XYZ file of C-alpha atoms in Angstrom:
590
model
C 13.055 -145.379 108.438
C 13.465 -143.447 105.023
C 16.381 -140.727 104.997
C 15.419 -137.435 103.294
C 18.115 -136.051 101.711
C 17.723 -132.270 100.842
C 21.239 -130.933 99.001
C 21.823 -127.580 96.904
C 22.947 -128.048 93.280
C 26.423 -126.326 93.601
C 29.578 -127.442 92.198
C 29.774 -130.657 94.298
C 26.457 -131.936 93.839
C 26.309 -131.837 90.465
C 26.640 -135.632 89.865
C 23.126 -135.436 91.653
C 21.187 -134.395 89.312
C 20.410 -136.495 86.443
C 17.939 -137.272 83.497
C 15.353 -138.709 84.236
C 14.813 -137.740 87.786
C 11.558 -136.240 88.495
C 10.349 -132.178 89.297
C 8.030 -130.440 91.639
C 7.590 -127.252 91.868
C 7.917 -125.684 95.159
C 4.513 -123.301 94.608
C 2.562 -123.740 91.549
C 0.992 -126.815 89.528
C 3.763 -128.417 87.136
C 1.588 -131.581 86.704
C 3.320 -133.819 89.458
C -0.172 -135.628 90.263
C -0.828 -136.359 86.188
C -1.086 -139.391 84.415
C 2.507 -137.794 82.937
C 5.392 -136.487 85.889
C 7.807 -133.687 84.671
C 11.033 -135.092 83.878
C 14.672 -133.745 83.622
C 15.783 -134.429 80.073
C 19.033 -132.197 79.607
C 21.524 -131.059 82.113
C 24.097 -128.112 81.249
C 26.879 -127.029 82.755
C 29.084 -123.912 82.366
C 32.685 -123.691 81.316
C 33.327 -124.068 84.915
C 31.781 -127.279 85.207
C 29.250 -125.973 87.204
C 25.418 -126.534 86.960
C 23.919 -123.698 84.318
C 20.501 -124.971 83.905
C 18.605 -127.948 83.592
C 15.947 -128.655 80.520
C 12.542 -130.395 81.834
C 9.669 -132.027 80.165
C 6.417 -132.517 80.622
C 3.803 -134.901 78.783
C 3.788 -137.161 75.836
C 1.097 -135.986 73.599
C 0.551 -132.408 75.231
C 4.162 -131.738 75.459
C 5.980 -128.307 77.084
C 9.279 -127.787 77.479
C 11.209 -125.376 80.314
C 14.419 -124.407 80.742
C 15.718 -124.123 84.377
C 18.073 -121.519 86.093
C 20.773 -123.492 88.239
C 19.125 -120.664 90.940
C 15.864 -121.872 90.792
C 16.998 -125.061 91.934
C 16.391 -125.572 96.047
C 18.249 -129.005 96.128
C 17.255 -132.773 95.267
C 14.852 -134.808 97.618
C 15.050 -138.779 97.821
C 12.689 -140.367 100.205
C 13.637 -144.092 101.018
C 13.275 -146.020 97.379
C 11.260 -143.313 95.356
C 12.612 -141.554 93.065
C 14.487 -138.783 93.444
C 12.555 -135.000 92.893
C 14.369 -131.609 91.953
C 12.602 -128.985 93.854
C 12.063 -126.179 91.953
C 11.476 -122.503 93.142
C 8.261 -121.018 90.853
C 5.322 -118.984 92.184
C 1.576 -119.897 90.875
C 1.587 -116.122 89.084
C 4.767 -117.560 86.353
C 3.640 -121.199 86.126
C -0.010 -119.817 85.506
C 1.342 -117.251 83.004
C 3.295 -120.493 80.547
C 1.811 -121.224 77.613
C -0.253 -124.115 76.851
C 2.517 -125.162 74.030
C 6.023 -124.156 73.373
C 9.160 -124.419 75.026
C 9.966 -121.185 77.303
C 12.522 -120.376 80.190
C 11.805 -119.164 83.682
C 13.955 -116.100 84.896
C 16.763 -116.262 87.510
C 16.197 -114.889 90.219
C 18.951 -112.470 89.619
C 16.928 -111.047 87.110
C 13.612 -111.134 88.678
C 15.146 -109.529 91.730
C 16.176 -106.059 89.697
C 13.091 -106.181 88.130
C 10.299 -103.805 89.321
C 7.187 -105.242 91.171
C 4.321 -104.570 88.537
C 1.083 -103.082 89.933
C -1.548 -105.876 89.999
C -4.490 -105.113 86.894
C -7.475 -103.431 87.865
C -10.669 -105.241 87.476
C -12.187 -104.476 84.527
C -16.082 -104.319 83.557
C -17.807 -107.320 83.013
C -20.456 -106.935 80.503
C -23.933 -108.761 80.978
C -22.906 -112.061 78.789
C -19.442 -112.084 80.619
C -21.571 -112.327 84.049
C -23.458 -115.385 82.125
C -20.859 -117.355 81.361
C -19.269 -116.750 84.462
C -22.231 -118.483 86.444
C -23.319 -120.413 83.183
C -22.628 -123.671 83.753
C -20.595 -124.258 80.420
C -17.157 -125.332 79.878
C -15.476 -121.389 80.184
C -17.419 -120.940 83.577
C -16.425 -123.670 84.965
C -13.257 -123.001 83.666
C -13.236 -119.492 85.399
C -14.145 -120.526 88.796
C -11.521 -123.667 88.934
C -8.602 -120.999 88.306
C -9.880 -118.682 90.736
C -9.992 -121.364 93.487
C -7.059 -122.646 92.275
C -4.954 -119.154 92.765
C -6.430 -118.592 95.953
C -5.473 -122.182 97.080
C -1.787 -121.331 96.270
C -1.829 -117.426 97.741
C -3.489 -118.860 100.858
C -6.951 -117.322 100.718
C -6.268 -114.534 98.815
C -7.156 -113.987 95.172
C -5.458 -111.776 93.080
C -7.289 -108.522 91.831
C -8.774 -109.399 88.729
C -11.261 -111.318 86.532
C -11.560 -113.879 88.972
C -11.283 -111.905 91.710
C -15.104 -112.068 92.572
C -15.073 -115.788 93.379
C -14.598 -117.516 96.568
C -12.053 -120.036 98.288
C -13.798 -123.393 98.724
C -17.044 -123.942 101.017
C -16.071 -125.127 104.473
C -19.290 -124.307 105.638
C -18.813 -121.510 107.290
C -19.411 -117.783 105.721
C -16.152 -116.871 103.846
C -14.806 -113.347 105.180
C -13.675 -110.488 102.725
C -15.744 -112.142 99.849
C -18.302 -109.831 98.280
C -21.556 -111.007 98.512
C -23.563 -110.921 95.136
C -25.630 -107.061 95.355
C -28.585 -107.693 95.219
C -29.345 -105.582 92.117
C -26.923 -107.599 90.081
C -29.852 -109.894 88.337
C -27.248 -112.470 87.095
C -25.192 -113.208 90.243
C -28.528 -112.993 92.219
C -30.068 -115.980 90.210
C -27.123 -118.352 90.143
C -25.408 -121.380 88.391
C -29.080 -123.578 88.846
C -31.526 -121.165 86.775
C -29.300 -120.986 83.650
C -27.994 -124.382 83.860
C -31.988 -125.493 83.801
C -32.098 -123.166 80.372
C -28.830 -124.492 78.922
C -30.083 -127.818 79.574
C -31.864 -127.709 76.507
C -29.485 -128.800 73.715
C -29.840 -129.553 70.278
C -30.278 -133.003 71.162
C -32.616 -132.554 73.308
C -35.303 -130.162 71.648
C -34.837 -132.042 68.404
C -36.371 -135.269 71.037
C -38.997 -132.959 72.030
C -39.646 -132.082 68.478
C -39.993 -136.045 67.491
C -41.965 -136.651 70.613
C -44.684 -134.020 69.658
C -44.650 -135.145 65.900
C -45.290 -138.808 66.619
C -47.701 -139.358 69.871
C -48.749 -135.510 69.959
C -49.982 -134.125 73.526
C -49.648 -137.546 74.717
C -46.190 -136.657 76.783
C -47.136 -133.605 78.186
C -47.850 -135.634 81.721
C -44.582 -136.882 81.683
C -42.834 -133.376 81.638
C -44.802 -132.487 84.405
C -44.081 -135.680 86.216
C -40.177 -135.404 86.152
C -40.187 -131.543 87.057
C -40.102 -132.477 90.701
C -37.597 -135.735 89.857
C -35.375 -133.563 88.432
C -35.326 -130.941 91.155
C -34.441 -133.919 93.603
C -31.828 -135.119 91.110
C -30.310 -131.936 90.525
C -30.256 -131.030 93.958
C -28.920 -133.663 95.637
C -25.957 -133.847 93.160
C -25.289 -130.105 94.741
C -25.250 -131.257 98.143
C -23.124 -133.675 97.404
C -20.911 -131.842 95.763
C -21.121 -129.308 98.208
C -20.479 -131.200 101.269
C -17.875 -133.542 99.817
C -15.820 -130.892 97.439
C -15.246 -133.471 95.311
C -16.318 -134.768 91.939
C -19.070 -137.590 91.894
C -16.307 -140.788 90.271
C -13.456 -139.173 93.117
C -15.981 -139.832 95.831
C -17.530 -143.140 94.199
C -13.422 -144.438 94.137
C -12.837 -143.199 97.672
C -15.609 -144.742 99.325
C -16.752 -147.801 96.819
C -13.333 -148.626 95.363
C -12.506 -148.732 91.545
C -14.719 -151.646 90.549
C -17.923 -149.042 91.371
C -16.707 -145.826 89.874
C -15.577 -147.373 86.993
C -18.924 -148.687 86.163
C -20.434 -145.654 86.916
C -17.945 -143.770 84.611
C -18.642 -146.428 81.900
C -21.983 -145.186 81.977
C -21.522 -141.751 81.683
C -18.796 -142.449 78.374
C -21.169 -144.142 76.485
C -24.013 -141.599 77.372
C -22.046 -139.253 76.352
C -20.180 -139.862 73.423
C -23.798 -140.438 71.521
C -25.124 -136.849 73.169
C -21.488 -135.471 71.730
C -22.020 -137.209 68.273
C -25.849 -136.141 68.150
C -24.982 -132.787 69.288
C -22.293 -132.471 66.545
C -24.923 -133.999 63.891
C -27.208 -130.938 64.904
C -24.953 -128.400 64.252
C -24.240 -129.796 60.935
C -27.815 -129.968 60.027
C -28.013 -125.810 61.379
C -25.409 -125.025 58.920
C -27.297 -127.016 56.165
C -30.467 -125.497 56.505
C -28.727 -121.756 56.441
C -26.098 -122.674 53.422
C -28.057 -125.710 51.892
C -25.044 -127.512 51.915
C -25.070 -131.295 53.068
C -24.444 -131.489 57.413
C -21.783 -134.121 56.517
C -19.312 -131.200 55.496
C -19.216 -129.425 58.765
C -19.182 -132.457 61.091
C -15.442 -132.609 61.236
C -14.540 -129.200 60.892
C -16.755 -128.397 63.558
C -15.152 -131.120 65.675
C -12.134 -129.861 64.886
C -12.603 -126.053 65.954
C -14.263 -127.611 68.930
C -11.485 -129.157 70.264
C -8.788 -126.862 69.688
C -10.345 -123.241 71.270
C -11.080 -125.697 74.325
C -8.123 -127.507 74.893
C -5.602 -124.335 73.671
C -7.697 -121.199 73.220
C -9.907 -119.074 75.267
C -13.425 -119.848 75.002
C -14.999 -117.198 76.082
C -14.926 -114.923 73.114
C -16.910 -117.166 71.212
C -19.217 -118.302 73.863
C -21.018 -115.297 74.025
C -21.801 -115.767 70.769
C -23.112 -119.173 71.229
C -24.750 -118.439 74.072
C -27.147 -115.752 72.534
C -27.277 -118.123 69.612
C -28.794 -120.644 71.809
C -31.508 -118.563 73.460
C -33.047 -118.656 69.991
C -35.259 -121.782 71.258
C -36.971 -119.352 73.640
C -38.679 -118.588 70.910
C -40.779 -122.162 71.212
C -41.961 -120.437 74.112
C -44.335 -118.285 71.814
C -44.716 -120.689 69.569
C -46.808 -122.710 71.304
C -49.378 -120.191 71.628
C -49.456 -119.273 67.827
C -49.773 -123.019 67.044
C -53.139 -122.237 68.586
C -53.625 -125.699 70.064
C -56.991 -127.324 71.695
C -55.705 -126.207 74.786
C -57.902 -128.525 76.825
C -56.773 -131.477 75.266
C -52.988 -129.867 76.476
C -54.385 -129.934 80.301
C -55.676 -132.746 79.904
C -52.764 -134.696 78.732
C -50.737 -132.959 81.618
C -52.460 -133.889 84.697
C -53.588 -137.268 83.411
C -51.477 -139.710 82.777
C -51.886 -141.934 79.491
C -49.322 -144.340 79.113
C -49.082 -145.531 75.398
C -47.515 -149.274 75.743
C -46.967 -148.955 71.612
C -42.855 -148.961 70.651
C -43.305 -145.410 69.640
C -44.943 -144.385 72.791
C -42.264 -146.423 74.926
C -39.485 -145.357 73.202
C -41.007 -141.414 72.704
C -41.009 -141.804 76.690
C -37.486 -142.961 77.163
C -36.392 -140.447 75.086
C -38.262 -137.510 77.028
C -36.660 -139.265 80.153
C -32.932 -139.062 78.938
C -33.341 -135.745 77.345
C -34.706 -134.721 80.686
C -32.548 -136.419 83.326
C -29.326 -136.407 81.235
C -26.271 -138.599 83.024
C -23.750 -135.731 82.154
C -25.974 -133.260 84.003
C -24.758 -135.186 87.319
C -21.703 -135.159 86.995
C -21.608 -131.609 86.008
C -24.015 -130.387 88.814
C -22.033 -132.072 91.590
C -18.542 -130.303 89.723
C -20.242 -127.314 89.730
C -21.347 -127.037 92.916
C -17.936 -127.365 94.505
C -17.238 -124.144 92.582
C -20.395 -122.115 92.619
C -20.386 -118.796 94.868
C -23.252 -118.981 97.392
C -22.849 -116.187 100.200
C -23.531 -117.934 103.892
C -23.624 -120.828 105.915
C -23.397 -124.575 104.845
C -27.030 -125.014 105.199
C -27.787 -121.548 103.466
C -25.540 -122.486 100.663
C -28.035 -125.765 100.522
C -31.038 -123.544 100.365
C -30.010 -120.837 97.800
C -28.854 -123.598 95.701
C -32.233 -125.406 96.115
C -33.857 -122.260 95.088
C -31.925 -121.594 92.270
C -31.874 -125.207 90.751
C -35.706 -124.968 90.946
C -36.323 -121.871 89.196
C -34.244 -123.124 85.876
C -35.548 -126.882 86.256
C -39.209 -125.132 85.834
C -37.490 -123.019 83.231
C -35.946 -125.393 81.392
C -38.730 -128.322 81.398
C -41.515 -125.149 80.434
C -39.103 -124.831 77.108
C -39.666 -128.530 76.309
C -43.283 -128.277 77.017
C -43.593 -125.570 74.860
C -41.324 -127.691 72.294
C -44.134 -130.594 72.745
C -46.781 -128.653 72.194
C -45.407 -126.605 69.111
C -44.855 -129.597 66.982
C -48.009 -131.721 68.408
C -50.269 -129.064 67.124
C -49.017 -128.259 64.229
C -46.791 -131.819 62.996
C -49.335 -134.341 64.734
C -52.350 -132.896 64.018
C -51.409 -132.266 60.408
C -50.200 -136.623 60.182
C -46.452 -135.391 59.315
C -43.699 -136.439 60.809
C -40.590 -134.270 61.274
C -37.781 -136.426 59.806
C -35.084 -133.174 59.015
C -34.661 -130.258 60.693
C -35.492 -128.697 57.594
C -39.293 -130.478 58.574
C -39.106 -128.869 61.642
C -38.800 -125.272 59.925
C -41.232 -125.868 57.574
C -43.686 -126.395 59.791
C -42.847 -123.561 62.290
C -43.035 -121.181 58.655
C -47.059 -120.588 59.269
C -46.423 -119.331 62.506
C -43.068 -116.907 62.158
C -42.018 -116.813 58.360
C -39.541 -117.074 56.163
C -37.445 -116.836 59.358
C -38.544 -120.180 60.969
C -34.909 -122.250 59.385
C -32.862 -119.429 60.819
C -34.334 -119.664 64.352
C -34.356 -123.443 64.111
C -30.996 -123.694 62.266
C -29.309 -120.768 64.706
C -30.749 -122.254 67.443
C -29.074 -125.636 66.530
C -25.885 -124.258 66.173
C -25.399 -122.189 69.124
C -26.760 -124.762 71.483
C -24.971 -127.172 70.040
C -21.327 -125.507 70.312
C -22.179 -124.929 73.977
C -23.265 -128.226 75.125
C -20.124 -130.469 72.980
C -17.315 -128.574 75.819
C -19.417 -129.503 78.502
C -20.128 -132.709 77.664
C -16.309 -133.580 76.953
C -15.419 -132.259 80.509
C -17.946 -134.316 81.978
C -16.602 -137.192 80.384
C -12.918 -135.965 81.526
C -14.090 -135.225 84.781
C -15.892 -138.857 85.511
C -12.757 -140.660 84.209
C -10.372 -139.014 85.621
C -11.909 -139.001 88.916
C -12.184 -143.138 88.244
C -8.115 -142.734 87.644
C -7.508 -140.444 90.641
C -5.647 -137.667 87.782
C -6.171 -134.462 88.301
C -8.941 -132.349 86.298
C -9.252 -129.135 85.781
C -10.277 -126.912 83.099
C -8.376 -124.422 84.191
C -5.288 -125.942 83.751
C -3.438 -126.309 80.428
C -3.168 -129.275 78.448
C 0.674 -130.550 79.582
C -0.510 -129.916 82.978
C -3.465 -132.146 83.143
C -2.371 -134.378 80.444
C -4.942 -137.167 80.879
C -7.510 -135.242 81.712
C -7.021 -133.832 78.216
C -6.253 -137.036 76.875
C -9.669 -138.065 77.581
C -11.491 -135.592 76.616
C -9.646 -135.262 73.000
C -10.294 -139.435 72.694
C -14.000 -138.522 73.859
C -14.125 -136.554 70.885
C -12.490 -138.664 68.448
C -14.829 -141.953 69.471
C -18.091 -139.123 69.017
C -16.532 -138.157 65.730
C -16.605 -141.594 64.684
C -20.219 -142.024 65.662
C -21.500 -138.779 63.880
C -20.132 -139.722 60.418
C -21.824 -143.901 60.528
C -24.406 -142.398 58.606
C -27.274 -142.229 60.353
C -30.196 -140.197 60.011
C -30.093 -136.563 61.506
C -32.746 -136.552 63.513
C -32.769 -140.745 64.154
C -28.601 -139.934 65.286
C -30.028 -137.054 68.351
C -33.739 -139.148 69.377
C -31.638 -142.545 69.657
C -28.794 -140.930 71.718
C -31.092 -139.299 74.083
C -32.970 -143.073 74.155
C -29.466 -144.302 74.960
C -29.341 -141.924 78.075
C -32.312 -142.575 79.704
C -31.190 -145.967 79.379
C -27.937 -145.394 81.478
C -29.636 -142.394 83.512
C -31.292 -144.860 86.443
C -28.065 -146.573 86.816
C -26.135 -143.536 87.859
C -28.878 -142.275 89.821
C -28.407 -145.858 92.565
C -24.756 -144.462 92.783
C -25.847 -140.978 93.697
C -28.422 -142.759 96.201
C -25.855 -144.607 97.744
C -23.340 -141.772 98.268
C -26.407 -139.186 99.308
C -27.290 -141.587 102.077
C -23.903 -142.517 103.369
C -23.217 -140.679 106.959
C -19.663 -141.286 106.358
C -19.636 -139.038 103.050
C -22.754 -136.665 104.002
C -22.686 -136.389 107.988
C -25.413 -135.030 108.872
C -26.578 -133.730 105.350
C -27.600 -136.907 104.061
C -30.466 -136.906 102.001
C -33.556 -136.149 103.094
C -37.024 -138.075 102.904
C -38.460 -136.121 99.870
C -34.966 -136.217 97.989
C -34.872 -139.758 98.503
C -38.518 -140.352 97.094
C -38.060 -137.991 94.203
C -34.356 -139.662 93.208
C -36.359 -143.061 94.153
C -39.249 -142.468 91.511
C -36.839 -141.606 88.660
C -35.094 -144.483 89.250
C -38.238 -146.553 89.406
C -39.821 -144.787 86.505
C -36.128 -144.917 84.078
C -36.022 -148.652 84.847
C -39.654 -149.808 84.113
C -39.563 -147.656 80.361
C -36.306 -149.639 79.826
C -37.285 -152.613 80.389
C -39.925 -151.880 77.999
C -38.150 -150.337 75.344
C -35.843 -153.429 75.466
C -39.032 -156.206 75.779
C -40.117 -154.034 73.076
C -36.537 -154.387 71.035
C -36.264 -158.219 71.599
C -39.843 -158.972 70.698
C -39.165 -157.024 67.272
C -41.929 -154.307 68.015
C -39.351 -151.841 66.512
């Protein structure tokens, strides 16, 4: 039977603590769970002889440093042949308020005790683009929702007044008392996570594949936008139930209940997806800064990178992500595009509600692309994370609903963007025999319709969307990795406290990086990337069949009958175009 030993660091116990020895903090998250522990590297003692402080460290790469009071040590605890942990007395409040670099010192308690007990900050207003990216689904609201849970976690239910003081504890499925439902004036809150995550689903990646996919087969597509509407409502919603049910991320639940050797494929699938999104992504906002400066996109790829990384590993996002996101919206504009294009508009119903399948390479691979542009593998990941921290007033089942509601009003929104994309280009690209090979292509031919304007909306556009979509692709990479791992991942947390989590996301980057400056093509770099994902797509969708149907994981939410058909058909569909694409590739059709 082990024997817990539990002894207070006075005089004669101070042979037992020693470097090396592992610390937990009492309340608050030091990292003990991380791929790194916190270690004790230095211990002082006074003239005396008696235990002053002790210095602790924590991670390798992402590396902090605290200084201990003797005080704030509650004793040393050995369990059988582990080793032995220095318990630490900290609150969440002071280990939330460290730095993410640095070496600092907590206060005695001494000192803290003659201090007075500061009034806790009012809440201040939120202006509408704070209320986005608070329900956005991008890296900083996310970000905002994890630390909210998070505090509330470690103050037993109970949030602290403030910015994050609107959000609730975790869904048990049962209505959450003293939480403030959304009003229902309050547009923003009243829509949800789904509708906006449906717009911001349109990255630069992704319209420039729209943009190719109307310049080469023109209206020929438009059927298969309308086709995977309903596939990805069933997709996007039964990654929320999951993660709504479960809590959990998608590669946690794949290693609890399939073991390793199926998560990790799963979060193979999502790396590789993902690091060409991340290097196309970072290609198109290059290319927006060309066509505004006229300098080569090869200049800003690593300085973009660069800025990229740091404001989301150290910084706070959110000041900038305003900006981006307003920057983004820019490809609304396609919306009225496609009417000044002035296209044959029965040839555009026609192509939408009957299907033409081209068997050509370019009409195969045109397809695949639509399909991973569409039904993006980081997209599940993220929907199932976000739904474990999206605030949806009621019941279990009403949370279902409302979240089934709101994922359907963006999906229409989003896919009516890349319709609108389509049809832009295929009437005025297709119809005209040119091809759009440079975004500066794609502004020249949207010049007729809007001006001299057209490479600022499309080079804006490319840009903004761009610098949103990068952070939320690297924490979907993190999050699918880590899960695979069992580490901890949180955005909320800083860097030494979720050390691989970071790790992965800043290697993520690097590998992307690497991709971006091979030297392809613009335009070739963002269509082959979203090829790449459709590719992948099917083989993550099995996975989320698999958990969605398993009464052990869902209860009695498993999926039902139309979520299973709709997940069913995209998997059918993403398999048969690439199987294609690659009969297509090994009979040199390319």
């Amino acid at each position: 039977m082990d024997q817990k030993q539990n002894s207070k660091p006075d005089g004669t116990a101070n042979h037992e603590i020693e470097p090396g020895m592992l610390v937990e903090a009492i309340e608050g998250d030091l990292g003990e769970a991380d791929l790194s522990k916190p270690k004790v590297t230095e211990v002082k003692h006074d003239e005396a002889g008696n235990l002053d402080k002790i210095i602790v460290q924590k991670g390798v790469l992402f590396n902090k440093t605290l200084e201990i009071p003797a005080d704030r040590i509650e004793g040393v605890e050995q369990n059988g042949s582990e080793p032995a942990k220095v318990k630490l007395q900290t609150n969440h409040a002071e280990v939330e308020a460290l730095t993410p670099t640095g070496a600092e010192q907590l206060e005695s308690k001494d000192r803290i005790s003659r201090q007075t007990e500061g009034t806790a900050p009012e809440e201040g207003h939120q202006d509408p683009l704070d209320k986005v990216q608070t329900v956005l689904p991008t890296a900083r609201g996310l970000e905002e929702n994890e630390a909210a849970i998070d505090q509330q976690k470690e103050t037993g239910g109970q949030a602290n007044p403030g910015r994050n003081s609107s959000y609730p504890a975790r869904a048990t499925g049962k209505s959450e008392p003293g939480v403030d439902n959304p009003r229902p004036e309050n547009f923003l809150k009243k829509i949800g996570p789904g509708f906006l995550a449906g717009m911001a689903g349109n990255d630069s990646s992704a319209v420039t594949s729209y943009m190719v996919t109307g310049s080469r087969t023109g209206y020929s597509q438009l059927w298969l936008v309308l086709l995977t509407t309903p596939i990805l409502q069933a997709v996007q919603f039964g990654c929320a139930k999951i993660g709504r049910i479960t809590q959990k991320g998608l590669s946690e639940i794949l290693r609890e209940n399939y073991t390793r050797w199926v998560a990790w494929p799963a979060s193979l699938a999502l790396i590789i997806a993902n690091i060409a999104l991340i290097a196309a992504d970072l290609v198109a906002i290059g290319t927006g800064f060309e066509l505004i400066t006229g300098l080569g996109f090869i200049w800003f790829i690593v300085p973009v990178a660069l800025v990229l990384w740091y404001i989301t590993v150290y910084q706070s996002y959110d000041r900038f992500e305003k900006v981006f996101i307003c920057m983004s919206f820019a490809f609304v504009a396609f919306l009225l595009t496609a009417f000044l294009a002035r296209p044959n508009w029965g040839d555009v119903l026609s192509h939408t509600f009957i299907p033409r399948v081209d068997f050509s390479f370019i009409g195969i691979s045109t397809s695949v692309a639509v399909l991973g542009a569409t039904l993006t593998p980081y997209q599940f990941f993220w929907q199932v994370q976000g739904e474990t921290e999206a605030q949806r007033a009621g019941s279990t089942d009403q949370k279902i609903r409302s979240a089934s509601l709101d994922i359907g009003a963006g999906v229409i929104s989003g896919n009516l963007i890349a319709y609108s994309v389509i049809i832009t280009t295929a009437a005025t690209a297709f119809v005209s025999h040119r091809e759009i090979n440079t975004a500066a292509d794609a502004a020249n031919l949207l010049e007729p319709l809007i001006g001299v304007f057209s490479k600022y909306l499309v080079g804006v556009g490319l840009i903004g969307a761009g610098m949103i979509a990068i952070p939320v692709l690297l924490a979907s990479t993190s999050y699918g990795v880590a899960g695979s791992f069992g580490w901890p991942s949180s955005l909320s947390k800083k860097p030494w406290q979720n050390e691989g989590f970071y790790l992965i996301l800043t290697v993520a980057l690097l590998a992307s990086l690497v991709v971006a400056m091979l030297g392809f093509q613009p335009l070739q770099l963002m269509f082959l990337a979203n090829i790449l994902a459709g590719l992948l797509a099917p083989i993550l969708l099995v996975f989320i069949l698999f958990v969605g149907n398993n009464s052990k994981i869902m209860g009695r939410h498993r999926f039902r009958l139309p979520t299973n058909l709709g997940i069913g058909l995209g998997v059918v569909i993403l398999f048969a175009g690439a199987g294609l694409l690659l009969f297509g590739l090994l009979t040199g059709q390319s």
